[in-house]
Amino acid sequence: MVIRRLAVAGISLAVTLGAAVLPAAAAPSADPPAAPPSRTLSAADRAGHAPAAPRPPADADRAALLAAPDVDVAKVQAHLTELNAIATRNGGTRKSSGQGYRDSVAYVKGKLQAAGYTVTEQPCTSGCASGAGPNLIAEWPQGDASKVYMFGSHLDSVSAGPGINDNGSGSAALLETALTLAEQHPAMAARVRFGWWTDEEQGLNGSDFYVNSLSSAERAKIKAYYNFDMIASPNGGYFINHINSAAAQPMKAYWDSLNLQPEENTEGAGRSDDYSFEQAGIATSGYAMGASARKTTAQAAKWGGTASRAYDSCYHQSCDTTGNINATGLDRSVDGIAATLWQLAVTPSTPANDFSLAVSPTAGTVDPGASATGTVSTATTAGSAQTVQLSASGAPAGVNVSFSPSSVTSGAGSTMTVTTTAATAPGTYPLTVTGTGSVTHTATYTLTVKGTGGCTGQQLLGNGGFENGTTPWTGDTGAIGAHSGQSAHGGSRFAWLAGYGYSATDTISQPVTVPAGCRKATLTYWLHIDTDESGGVAYDTFKVKVGSTTLTTLSNTDAAAGYTQRTLDLSSYIGQRITLTFTATEDSGLQTSFVIDDAALQTG
């Protein structure tokens, strides 16, 4: 949670925080009563309680509560353990401009991609602190795309500590909820989108950038945004943003089913990422368990814990570690998130069988008489797996396309072989790969046939000037942007690797196919090196690699004013699929910045 925000719901006001030093928070001394027997509860909520009798939810709400899964809080805590370890490896922090944040993004992104999400890193190109890493957006690719429910949390910490409650708790809870949704794979009535925000601690900057980047049509698709910031405070309470709003009702219904008697989140109003959405006219709600404000006597009586102490006495401090987590509160929060998601976006109807189809690589270049191969992959996206028959169309005379096997069960893959003859006419041919099951899906593969003995000279790197977002670069793509403090060689964007002044490594990579038939392949790039180091010792290094092979190494000793064009001969890789990597590594001392722009890989 950011320290302050100067406006709430469009009304200008000053947010004044208690300036007194707060005593250490004690763990809650008692738990609230359990839910009625109609709800299946976790062990933490069943232990040691007699049944209570709050007003039961409406039938529809009750059905949604029963249908939602009980998210495993131990798995949420495992994510928190990894976020804590990431911070430990990076100077005790996961601040937005540091390697700890970038490693946190990589951890969350890897889990989501493996689960089948459509995942995007969104660089914050304006309004964020210098060097801030990207927002991470993940969408479950099912449900009505015109109706989106969004769940978000900030992934960064303050520089003073690892931020495990603030806000590893919200981030880990959303991650495990997303993974549970993928594992359960229910039929979807609406789209679910998750956001992990950068630079919240510097002023809600990542979520502001995301919301402002949306068109009015895209904003209109988001029916509600739910925010989770500090949902495991050790002396916490149970707070809901805009508790009496329509958006809050699914969240309140779940906590009401546990007889928690939640209250309005007045402390957090305007201080977390929901405010960015609220200012854009999007309905918002969310859970919180409190920050530096003190628990009242009445709250301690109904929720347990210690009155007159902060909800989280480690707020924005180095002690905000895995030892600063209220596991019971975290469990109740993550199950409430799942219950809300299920009620809003899941449908009880049986999903129709469906699958996805993709080809990799999406293009190939051959001499007449040669062949190219690719992999056709499928996945079951709804219902049950089905048999998919593979075929291709659009091939010119003399070109044959075959598949091994020719039919697969969705979830499996096939090898596609494109074979030409010596008489195949040179040219570029888009081939359509078709998968036919209960429905039909297609993918495009572009075949280029060169003239006999000739070479089609071309520039192979994608987005070498970094002007078009981050794709197809992978790795620490938050280094790509229009950052203040450095300038581009051309255009407005560049890749700024290292430059932190402490031990860190930044890497960006891109896979590329160097076609056969050419005599030469040349990599060029413009590099600016500036440093605070002195003397002739190479403390900080910059390497260019193909695969695991280092082609060149530069260092702080090569620093110079302005950009210098560098050239490398990659002719030995003609006819190969390679991964080109730029890596900058700093030691624990003074900064060295390695700034790359206008990279190209030219064949001829």
XYZ file of C-alpha atoms in Angstrom:
604
model
C 0.000 0.000 0.000
C 1.307 3.393 -0.955
C 1.876 5.797 1.958
C -0.557 8.485 0.837
C -2.893 9.578 -1.925
C -4.196 13.147 -2.281
C -7.681 12.478 -3.642
C -10.387 9.954 -2.855
C -13.306 9.244 -5.202
C -12.753 12.576 -6.934
C -12.875 14.624 -3.691
C -9.623 16.367 -2.845
C -8.445 15.776 0.692
C -5.279 15.247 2.678
C -4.629 11.747 3.978
C -2.926 12.051 7.321
C -1.282 9.003 8.819
C -0.611 8.528 12.475
C 2.896 9.796 13.145
C 3.397 8.093 16.478
C 5.647 5.076 16.690
C 3.379 2.053 17.005
C 4.084 -0.884 19.297
C 4.708 -4.292 17.798
C 1.563 -6.056 16.648
C 0.508 -9.212 18.412
C -1.039 -12.137 16.620
C -4.833 -12.317 16.945
C -5.752 -13.848 20.281
C -9.057 -15.319 19.200
C -10.804 -16.332 15.998
C -14.359 -15.326 15.063
C -17.142 -17.900 15.023
C -17.271 -20.361 12.165
C -19.688 -20.372 9.254
C -22.927 -22.367 9.239
C -22.588 -26.042 8.334
C -23.807 -25.407 4.753
C -20.342 -24.069 3.786
C -17.313 -26.361 3.523
C -14.586 -24.580 5.505
C -10.840 -24.895 5.706
C -9.298 -26.508 8.771
C -8.298 -23.074 10.114
C -11.947 -21.999 10.165
C -13.292 -25.269 11.554
C -10.970 -25.661 14.495
C -12.360 -24.900 17.952
C -15.585 -23.081 17.049
C -19.246 -23.706 17.702
C -21.634 -23.089 14.770
C -22.991 -19.540 14.496
C -26.208 -18.537 12.789
C -25.758 -15.404 10.657
C -28.376 -14.518 8.081
C -27.882 -17.085 5.281
C -27.057 -15.756 1.809
C -29.580 -15.898 -1.006
C -29.887 -19.217 -2.825
C -27.821 -18.058 -5.810
C -25.091 -16.730 -3.557
C -25.113 -19.920 -1.513
C -24.730 -22.006 -4.688
C -21.757 -19.893 -5.779
C -20.108 -20.241 -2.373
C -20.492 -23.997 -2.464
C -19.209 -24.248 -6.044
C -16.044 -22.235 -5.461
C -12.933 -24.256 -4.581
C -11.144 -24.058 -1.236
C -7.806 -22.572 -2.340
C -4.889 -24.235 -0.563
C -3.362 -21.568 1.707
C -0.176 -23.643 2.025
C 0.423 -23.092 -1.691
C -0.142 -19.357 -1.223
C 2.441 -19.401 1.577
C 4.874 -21.265 -0.709
C 4.651 -18.362 -3.164
C 5.347 -15.961 -0.278
C 8.410 -17.996 0.677
C 9.750 -17.631 -2.865
C 9.048 -13.867 -2.941
C 10.905 -13.548 0.363
C 13.849 -15.514 -1.069
C 13.870 -13.293 -4.168
C 14.116 -10.221 -1.947
C 16.915 -11.808 0.098
C 18.910 -12.430 -3.081
C 18.446 -8.814 -4.129
C 19.410 -6.687 -1.166
C 16.327 -7.407 0.958
C 13.830 -5.643 -1.305
C 11.554 -6.084 -4.298
C 11.274 -2.372 -5.128
C 9.903 -1.630 -8.583
C 13.194 -0.399 -10.042
C 15.309 -3.297 -8.787
C 16.182 -6.819 -9.811
C 14.060 -8.190 -6.956
C 10.953 -6.849 -8.682
C 12.008 -8.177 -12.079
C 12.656 -11.607 -10.561
C 9.207 -11.476 -8.915
C 7.633 -10.763 -12.313
C 9.547 -13.678 -13.850
C 8.408 -16.047 -11.092
C 4.723 -15.147 -11.416
C 4.877 -15.065 -15.221
C 6.440 -18.526 -15.427
C 3.709 -20.080 -13.270
C 0.930 -18.444 -15.296
C 2.342 -19.346 -18.704
C 2.740 -22.964 -17.658
C -0.925 -22.978 -16.583
C -2.162 -21.776 -19.987
C -2.751 -18.067 -19.417
C -2.265 -15.384 -22.027
C 0.459 -13.369 -20.279
C 1.739 -9.904 -21.208
C 4.448 -7.736 -19.704
C 3.454 -4.083 -20.046
C 6.379 -1.668 -19.679
C 5.439 1.517 -17.836
C 6.778 4.003 -20.369
C 5.543 7.164 -18.636
C 4.751 8.240 -15.109
C 6.743 5.509 -13.344
C 9.984 5.809 -11.400
C 13.159 5.542 -13.447
C 13.956 1.905 -14.165
C 10.620 0.586 -12.911
C 9.820 -2.920 -14.133
C 6.669 -3.829 -16.077
C 3.088 -4.506 -15.127
C 2.167 -8.168 -15.590
C -1.244 -8.921 -17.117
C -2.690 -12.433 -17.390
C -6.042 -13.382 -18.926
C -7.767 -16.733 -18.844
C -8.647 -17.216 -22.536
C -12.243 -18.341 -22.061
C -15.588 -16.664 -21.471
C -17.337 -13.656 -22.974
C -14.579 -11.219 -23.990
C -16.996 -8.290 -23.796
C -17.499 -8.888 -20.068
C -14.267 -8.771 -18.031
C -13.812 -9.059 -14.258
C -10.373 -7.958 -13.181
C -8.459 -8.896 -10.036
C -5.272 -7.023 -9.149
C -2.534 -6.397 -6.604
C 0.760 -4.537 -6.582
C 3.825 -6.741 -6.827
C 6.456 -4.225 -5.734
C 7.685 -3.551 -2.197
C 9.178 -0.495 -0.567
C 12.964 -0.258 -0.689
C 13.194 -0.848 3.080
C 12.020 -4.463 3.063
C 10.792 -7.529 1.154
C 7.096 -6.566 1.351
C 5.652 -9.984 2.130
C 2.394 -8.719 3.627
C 2.618 -5.446 1.639
C 2.011 -6.778 -0.901
C 3.260 -10.297 -1.377
C 0.066 -11.412 0.360
C -2.266 -10.021 -2.314
C 0.049 -11.037 -5.154
C 0.492 -14.626 -3.956
C -3.226 -15.031 -3.250
C -4.092 -13.906 -6.783
C -1.439 -16.175 -8.285
C -2.772 -19.264 -6.520
C -6.378 -18.293 -7.348
C -5.367 -18.036 -11.012
C -3.625 -21.415 -10.897
C -6.655 -22.969 -9.192
C -8.927 -21.608 -11.932
C -6.674 -23.167 -14.566
C -6.588 -26.474 -12.704
C -10.374 -26.597 -12.164
C -11.026 -25.450 -15.765
C -14.722 -24.598 -15.257
C -17.032 -23.282 -17.963
C -16.750 -19.498 -18.098
C -19.528 -16.971 -18.531
C -17.098 -14.015 -18.525
C -13.400 -13.288 -18.939
C -11.149 -13.124 -15.891
C -8.071 -10.897 -16.057
C -5.372 -10.591 -13.399
C -2.974 -7.670 -12.960
C 0.217 -7.426 -10.915
C 1.174 -3.754 -10.743
C 4.555 -2.061 -10.738
C 5.512 1.114 -8.855
C 2.493 1.234 -6.546
C 4.670 2.303 -3.641
C 5.773 5.361 -5.613
C 2.212 6.575 -6.217
C -0.019 3.930 -7.903
C 1.964 4.577 -11.088
C 1.739 1.154 -12.735
C -2.032 0.845 -12.435
C -2.452 4.485 -13.500
C -0.445 3.732 -16.646
C -2.491 0.593 -17.384
C -5.859 2.290 -16.996
C -4.781 5.308 -19.036
C -3.545 3.009 -21.820
C -7.014 1.476 -22.255
C -9.346 2.774 -24.936
C -12.833 3.786 -23.846
C -14.143 0.583 -25.417
C -11.676 -1.574 -23.462
C -12.516 0.230 -20.211
C -16.191 -0.425 -20.823
C -15.533 -4.170 -21.006
C -14.236 -4.201 -17.401
C -17.389 -4.647 -15.334
C -15.581 -4.507 -11.970
C -12.036 -4.367 -10.600
C -11.089 -6.075 -7.305
C -7.941 -5.047 -5.424
C -6.021 -6.989 -2.760
C -3.411 -5.110 -0.761
C -2.209 -6.380 2.647
C -4.598 -9.285 3.207
C -2.591 -11.091 5.905
C -1.849 -8.402 8.515
C -0.814 -10.088 11.806
C -3.089 -7.942 14.028
C -5.485 -7.352 11.191
C -9.163 -6.750 10.744
C -11.527 -7.672 7.942
C -12.080 -4.696 5.654
C -13.842 -4.379 2.287
C -13.506 -1.469 -0.129
C -16.899 0.188 -0.800
C -18.548 -2.470 1.320
C -22.125 -1.412 0.487
C -21.601 -1.262 -3.296
C -22.965 -3.800 -5.758
C -19.416 -4.767 -6.713
C -18.608 -5.663 -3.100
C -21.561 -7.959 -2.530
C -19.912 -11.269 -3.555
C -16.939 -10.486 -1.310
C -19.111 -9.455 1.603
C -21.339 -12.531 1.140
C -18.349 -14.825 1.633
C -17.050 -13.105 4.765
C -20.611 -12.877 6.075
C -20.834 -16.661 5.660
C -17.914 -16.859 8.139
C -19.639 -14.381 10.483
C -16.633 -12.042 10.259
C -18.699 -8.838 10.377
C -16.423 -6.936 7.951
C -16.120 -3.152 7.953
C -15.462 -0.438 5.382
C -11.782 -0.029 4.447
C -11.467 3.637 5.406
C -7.712 3.478 6.037
C -6.987 2.264 2.521
C -9.317 4.625 0.633
C -7.451 6.159 -2.303
C -4.179 4.514 -1.279
C -3.993 1.458 -3.525
C -4.449 0.502 -7.152
C -8.242 0.306 -7.075
C -8.182 4.110 -7.009
C -6.762 4.200 -10.564
C -9.760 2.205 -11.806
C -12.215 4.137 -9.652
C -11.046 7.422 -11.189
C -11.811 5.948 -14.642
C -15.412 5.194 -13.666
C -14.916 1.433 -13.177
C -16.684 -0.214 -10.218
C -14.200 -1.371 -7.570
C -13.964 -3.339 -4.355
C -11.453 -5.604 -2.614
C -10.218 -7.064 0.642
C -7.672 -5.615 3.093
C -6.608 -6.357 6.663
C -5.053 -3.013 7.592
C -1.723 -1.208 7.695
C -0.407 1.274 10.287
C -3.743 2.338 11.789
C -4.559 0.901 15.218
C -7.124 -1.739 16.063
C -9.985 -0.461 18.191
C -11.282 -2.131 21.328
C -14.512 -3.053 19.527
C -12.589 -4.606 16.645
C -10.396 -6.630 19.000
C -13.546 -7.886 20.736
C -15.056 -9.278 17.534
C -11.921 -10.256 15.568
C -9.363 -11.028 18.247
C -5.923 -9.475 18.374
C -4.667 -6.543 20.442
C -6.474 -3.215 20.744
C -4.508 0.042 20.341
C -1.806 -1.685 18.269
C -1.221 -1.358 14.549
C -2.861 -3.874 12.243
C 0.662 -4.434 10.849
C 3.527 -3.099 12.984
C 6.004 -4.129 10.253
C 4.311 -1.929 7.653
C 6.990 -0.600 5.246
C 9.803 -2.075 7.341
C 12.461 -4.763 6.927
C 10.543 -7.060 9.300
C 7.751 -7.503 6.711
C 8.872 -11.073 5.994
C 7.138 -14.457 5.957
C 7.106 -14.189 9.760
C 4.716 -11.246 9.399
C 1.810 -13.244 7.942
C -1.569 -14.026 9.520
C -2.238 -17.424 7.908
C -5.884 -17.550 9.038
C -6.645 -14.140 7.561
C -4.787 -15.058 4.373
C -6.837 -18.260 4.064
C -10.141 -16.421 4.502
C -9.086 -13.779 1.990
C -7.973 -16.119 -0.776
C -11.090 -18.277 -0.424
C -13.193 -15.110 -0.627
C -11.378 -14.108 -3.813
C -12.159 -17.500 -5.347
C -15.795 -17.324 -4.230
C -16.140 -13.880 -5.825
C -14.531 -14.997 -9.077
C -16.707 -18.105 -9.299
C -19.911 -16.160 -8.621
C -19.144 -13.489 -11.215
C -17.461 -15.371 -14.050
C -18.125 -19.121 -13.832
C -21.205 -20.784 -15.266
C -22.542 -24.161 -14.083
C -23.343 -25.246 -17.647
C -21.313 -28.007 -19.270
C -18.734 -26.456 -21.607
C -18.682 -27.351 -25.284
C -15.567 -29.188 -26.360
C -12.987 -26.836 -27.858
C -9.274 -26.697 -28.578
C -6.522 -24.327 -29.705
C -4.062 -24.741 -32.584
C -0.617 -23.169 -33.143
C 2.406 -23.666 -35.401
C 6.027 -23.053 -34.344
C 8.000 -21.601 -35.988
C 5.464 -19.622 -38.000
C 7.754 -19.286 -41.044
C 10.531 -21.095 -42.906
C 12.913 -20.335 -45.779
C 14.293 -23.070 -48.060
C 16.141 -23.593 -51.346
C 14.186 -25.387 -54.075
C 14.399 -29.124 -53.389
C 14.866 -28.664 -49.623
C 12.388 -29.127 -46.793
C 11.409 -27.327 -43.585
C 9.808 -28.637 -40.415
C 7.629 -27.181 -37.717
C 5.590 -28.305 -34.723
C 1.817 -28.147 -34.651
C 0.630 -27.916 -31.049
C -2.899 -28.271 -29.712
C -4.519 -27.781 -26.308
C -7.942 -28.531 -24.866
C -9.479 -25.142 -23.999
C -12.989 -26.257 -22.994
C -14.778 -29.484 -22.189
C -13.086 -32.767 -22.952
C -10.171 -33.692 -25.200
C -11.104 -34.574 -28.771
C -9.555 -35.981 -31.952
C -8.184 -33.281 -34.269
C -7.499 -34.051 -37.940
C -4.643 -31.977 -39.443
C -4.416 -30.678 -43.008
C -2.827 -27.833 -44.980
C -3.872 -25.680 -47.925
C -2.339 -22.912 -50.035
C 0.785 -24.837 -51.111
C 2.061 -24.012 -54.627
C 2.892 -26.589 -57.286
C 5.782 -28.789 -56.231
C 5.241 -28.301 -52.474
C 3.905 -31.075 -50.239
C 2.859 -30.692 -46.599
C 2.651 -33.758 -44.359
C 1.950 -34.336 -40.675
C 3.261 -37.042 -38.348
C 0.851 -38.072 -36.947
C -1.912 -36.763 -39.196
C -4.417 -36.644 -36.327
C -3.893 -36.002 -32.626
C -5.860 -35.878 -29.412
C -6.119 -32.243 -28.337
C -3.259 -31.564 -25.959
C -0.789 -33.449 -28.163
C 1.454 -32.232 -31.001
C 2.483 -33.252 -34.499
C 5.546 -32.660 -36.689
C 4.775 -30.798 -39.915
C 7.161 -31.298 -42.863
C 7.051 -28.941 -45.860
C 8.869 -30.450 -48.842
C 9.751 -28.620 -52.079
C 11.105 -29.836 -55.420
C 13.860 -28.451 -57.622
C 11.144 -27.046 -59.887
C 9.310 -25.103 -57.139
C 9.047 -21.455 -58.171
C 10.780 -18.948 -55.878
C 8.428 -16.823 -53.806
C 6.656 -16.416 -50.488
C 3.608 -18.607 -49.848
C 1.203 -18.403 -46.881
C 0.097 -21.924 -45.974
C -3.032 -22.482 -43.895
C -2.787 -25.288 -41.326
C -6.230 -26.541 -40.320
C -7.289 -28.605 -37.312
C -10.734 -30.183 -37.622
C -12.610 -31.655 -34.671
C -16.018 -30.732 -33.275
C -14.974 -27.219 -34.333
C -12.306 -25.985 -36.776
C -9.266 -23.808 -36.048
C -6.503 -22.596 -38.341
C -2.952 -21.221 -38.110
C -0.691 -19.673 -40.764
C 2.784 -20.835 -41.773
C 4.728 -18.670 -44.244
C 7.012 -20.558 -46.629
C 9.715 -18.680 -48.552
C 11.355 -20.501 -51.476
C 14.577 -18.880 -52.635
C 15.895 -18.722 -56.173
C 18.310 -21.525 -57.059
C 21.638 -20.792 -55.428
C 20.466 -17.332 -54.410
C 19.878 -15.530 -51.154
C 17.011 -13.278 -50.133
C 18.747 -10.562 -48.116
C 16.673 -9.504 -45.142
C 16.787 -8.040 -41.638
C 15.849 -10.791 -39.199
C 15.570 -9.199 -35.736
C 12.142 -8.158 -34.570
C 11.694 -4.809 -32.822
C 15.434 -4.123 -32.870
C 14.801 -0.443 -32.188
C 12.533 -1.263 -29.194
C 9.854 1.152 -30.452
C 7.028 -1.421 -30.528
C 6.673 -2.561 -26.926
C 8.743 -5.556 -25.815
C 7.714 -8.388 -28.176
C 9.492 -10.554 -29.345
C 12.165 -9.893 -26.682
C 12.022 -12.015 -23.529
C 13.768 -11.872 -20.162
C 14.095 -8.616 -18.207
C 11.889 -6.708 -20.617
C 11.203 -3.986 -18.069
C 14.604 -2.653 -19.181
C 12.939 -1.685 -22.485
C 11.273 1.720 -22.581
C 11.669 5.489 -22.807
C 13.406 5.851 -19.449
C 14.488 9.182 -18.032
C 18.233 9.407 -17.427
C 19.253 7.913 -20.792
C 18.393 8.747 -24.396
C 17.690 6.681 -27.503
C 20.015 6.392 -30.484
C 16.968 6.564 -32.741
C 13.285 7.043 -31.935
C 12.372 7.334 -28.260
C 12.860 3.866 -26.741
C 15.854 1.677 -25.931
C 16.991 -1.155 -23.639
C 18.785 0.052 -20.500
C 20.618 -2.890 -18.944
C 22.157 -2.598 -15.451
C 22.942 0.864 -14.043
C 21.725 0.080 -10.521
C 24.942 0.518 -8.526
C 24.537 -2.822 -6.769
C 24.916 -6.489 -7.666
C 22.411 -7.284 -10.434
C 22.045 -8.928 -13.839
C 19.748 -7.889 -16.720
C 19.190 -10.096 -19.776
C 17.077 -9.740 -22.908
C 16.864 -12.457 -25.571
C 15.237 -13.116 -28.915
C 15.011 -16.369 -30.925
C 15.671 -15.992 -34.660
C 16.135 -18.281 -37.644
C 19.125 -17.472 -39.877
C 18.033 -18.872 -43.262
C 20.198 -21.167 -45.356
C 21.514 -20.147 -48.773
C 23.084 -16.816 -47.789
C 26.803 -16.127 -47.648
C 26.836 -13.746 -44.718
C 24.880 -12.822 -41.573
C 25.924 -9.689 -39.681
C 24.724 -8.444 -36.291
C 24.954 -4.698 -35.672
C 23.827 -2.763 -32.628
C 24.430 0.656 -31.080
C 25.723 0.604 -27.501
C 26.255 3.448 -25.045
C 28.267 2.678 -21.899
C 28.503 5.127 -19.015
C 29.987 4.326 -15.624
C 30.897 5.665 -12.219
C 33.756 3.159 -11.996
C 37.331 4.321 -12.527
C 40.619 2.709 -13.479
C 41.295 -0.167 -15.825
C 39.555 -3.017 -13.967
C 36.475 -4.624 -15.581
C 34.049 -4.609 -12.660
C 30.822 -4.606 -14.704
C 30.403 -6.528 -17.973
C 28.227 -6.686 -21.066
C 28.085 -9.880 -23.144
C 26.531 -10.850 -26.453
C 25.748 -14.563 -26.722
C 24.317 -16.991 -29.238
C 22.972 -19.842 -27.164
C 25.657 -20.547 -24.554
C 28.478 -19.163 -26.712
C 29.792 -15.702 -25.788
C 30.625 -13.720 -28.928
C 31.984 -10.587 -27.267
C 32.487 -9.083 -23.803
C 32.658 -5.354 -23.024
C 32.926 -3.650 -19.640
C 33.020 -0.395 -17.725
C 36.518 0.118 -19.190
C 34.864 0.629 -22.602
C 32.706 3.542 -21.411
C 32.496 6.506 -23.809
C 30.298 9.482 -24.561
C 27.418 8.746 -26.920
C 26.620 5.567 -28.809
C 29.117 3.337 -30.631
C 28.022 0.946 -33.354
C 29.250 -2.616 -32.764
C 29.385 -5.360 -35.398
C 29.575 -9.148 -35.067
C 29.793 -11.790 -37.805
C 27.120 -14.492 -37.345
C 27.749 -16.211 -40.696
C 28.649 -19.460 -38.918
C 25.018 -19.698 -37.770
C 23.477 -19.605 -41.270
C 20.795 -22.271 -41.556
C 20.255 -22.463 -37.795
C 17.607 -21.444 -35.270
C 19.461 -19.437 -32.623
C 18.750 -17.408 -29.482
C 20.527 -14.053 -29.381
C 21.122 -12.686 -25.866
C 22.380 -9.389 -24.446
C 23.435 -9.638 -20.781
C 24.742 -6.951 -18.409
C 26.175 -7.853 -14.999
C 27.092 -5.385 -12.238
C 29.109 -5.966 -9.093
C 28.128 -4.551 -5.706
C 29.903 -1.235 -6.205
C 29.420 1.739 -8.516
C 26.978 1.776 -11.424
C 27.662 1.001 -15.063
C 24.844 1.409 -17.598
C 24.784 -0.510 -20.881
C 22.196 1.066 -23.211
C 21.317 -0.763 -26.454
C 19.392 0.553 -29.459
C 18.813 -0.112 -33.170
C 19.953 -3.741 -33.269
C 19.761 -5.588 -36.612
C 20.708 -8.998 -38.007
C 21.179 -8.657 -41.773
C 21.687 -11.496 -44.244
C 23.190 -11.142 -47.693
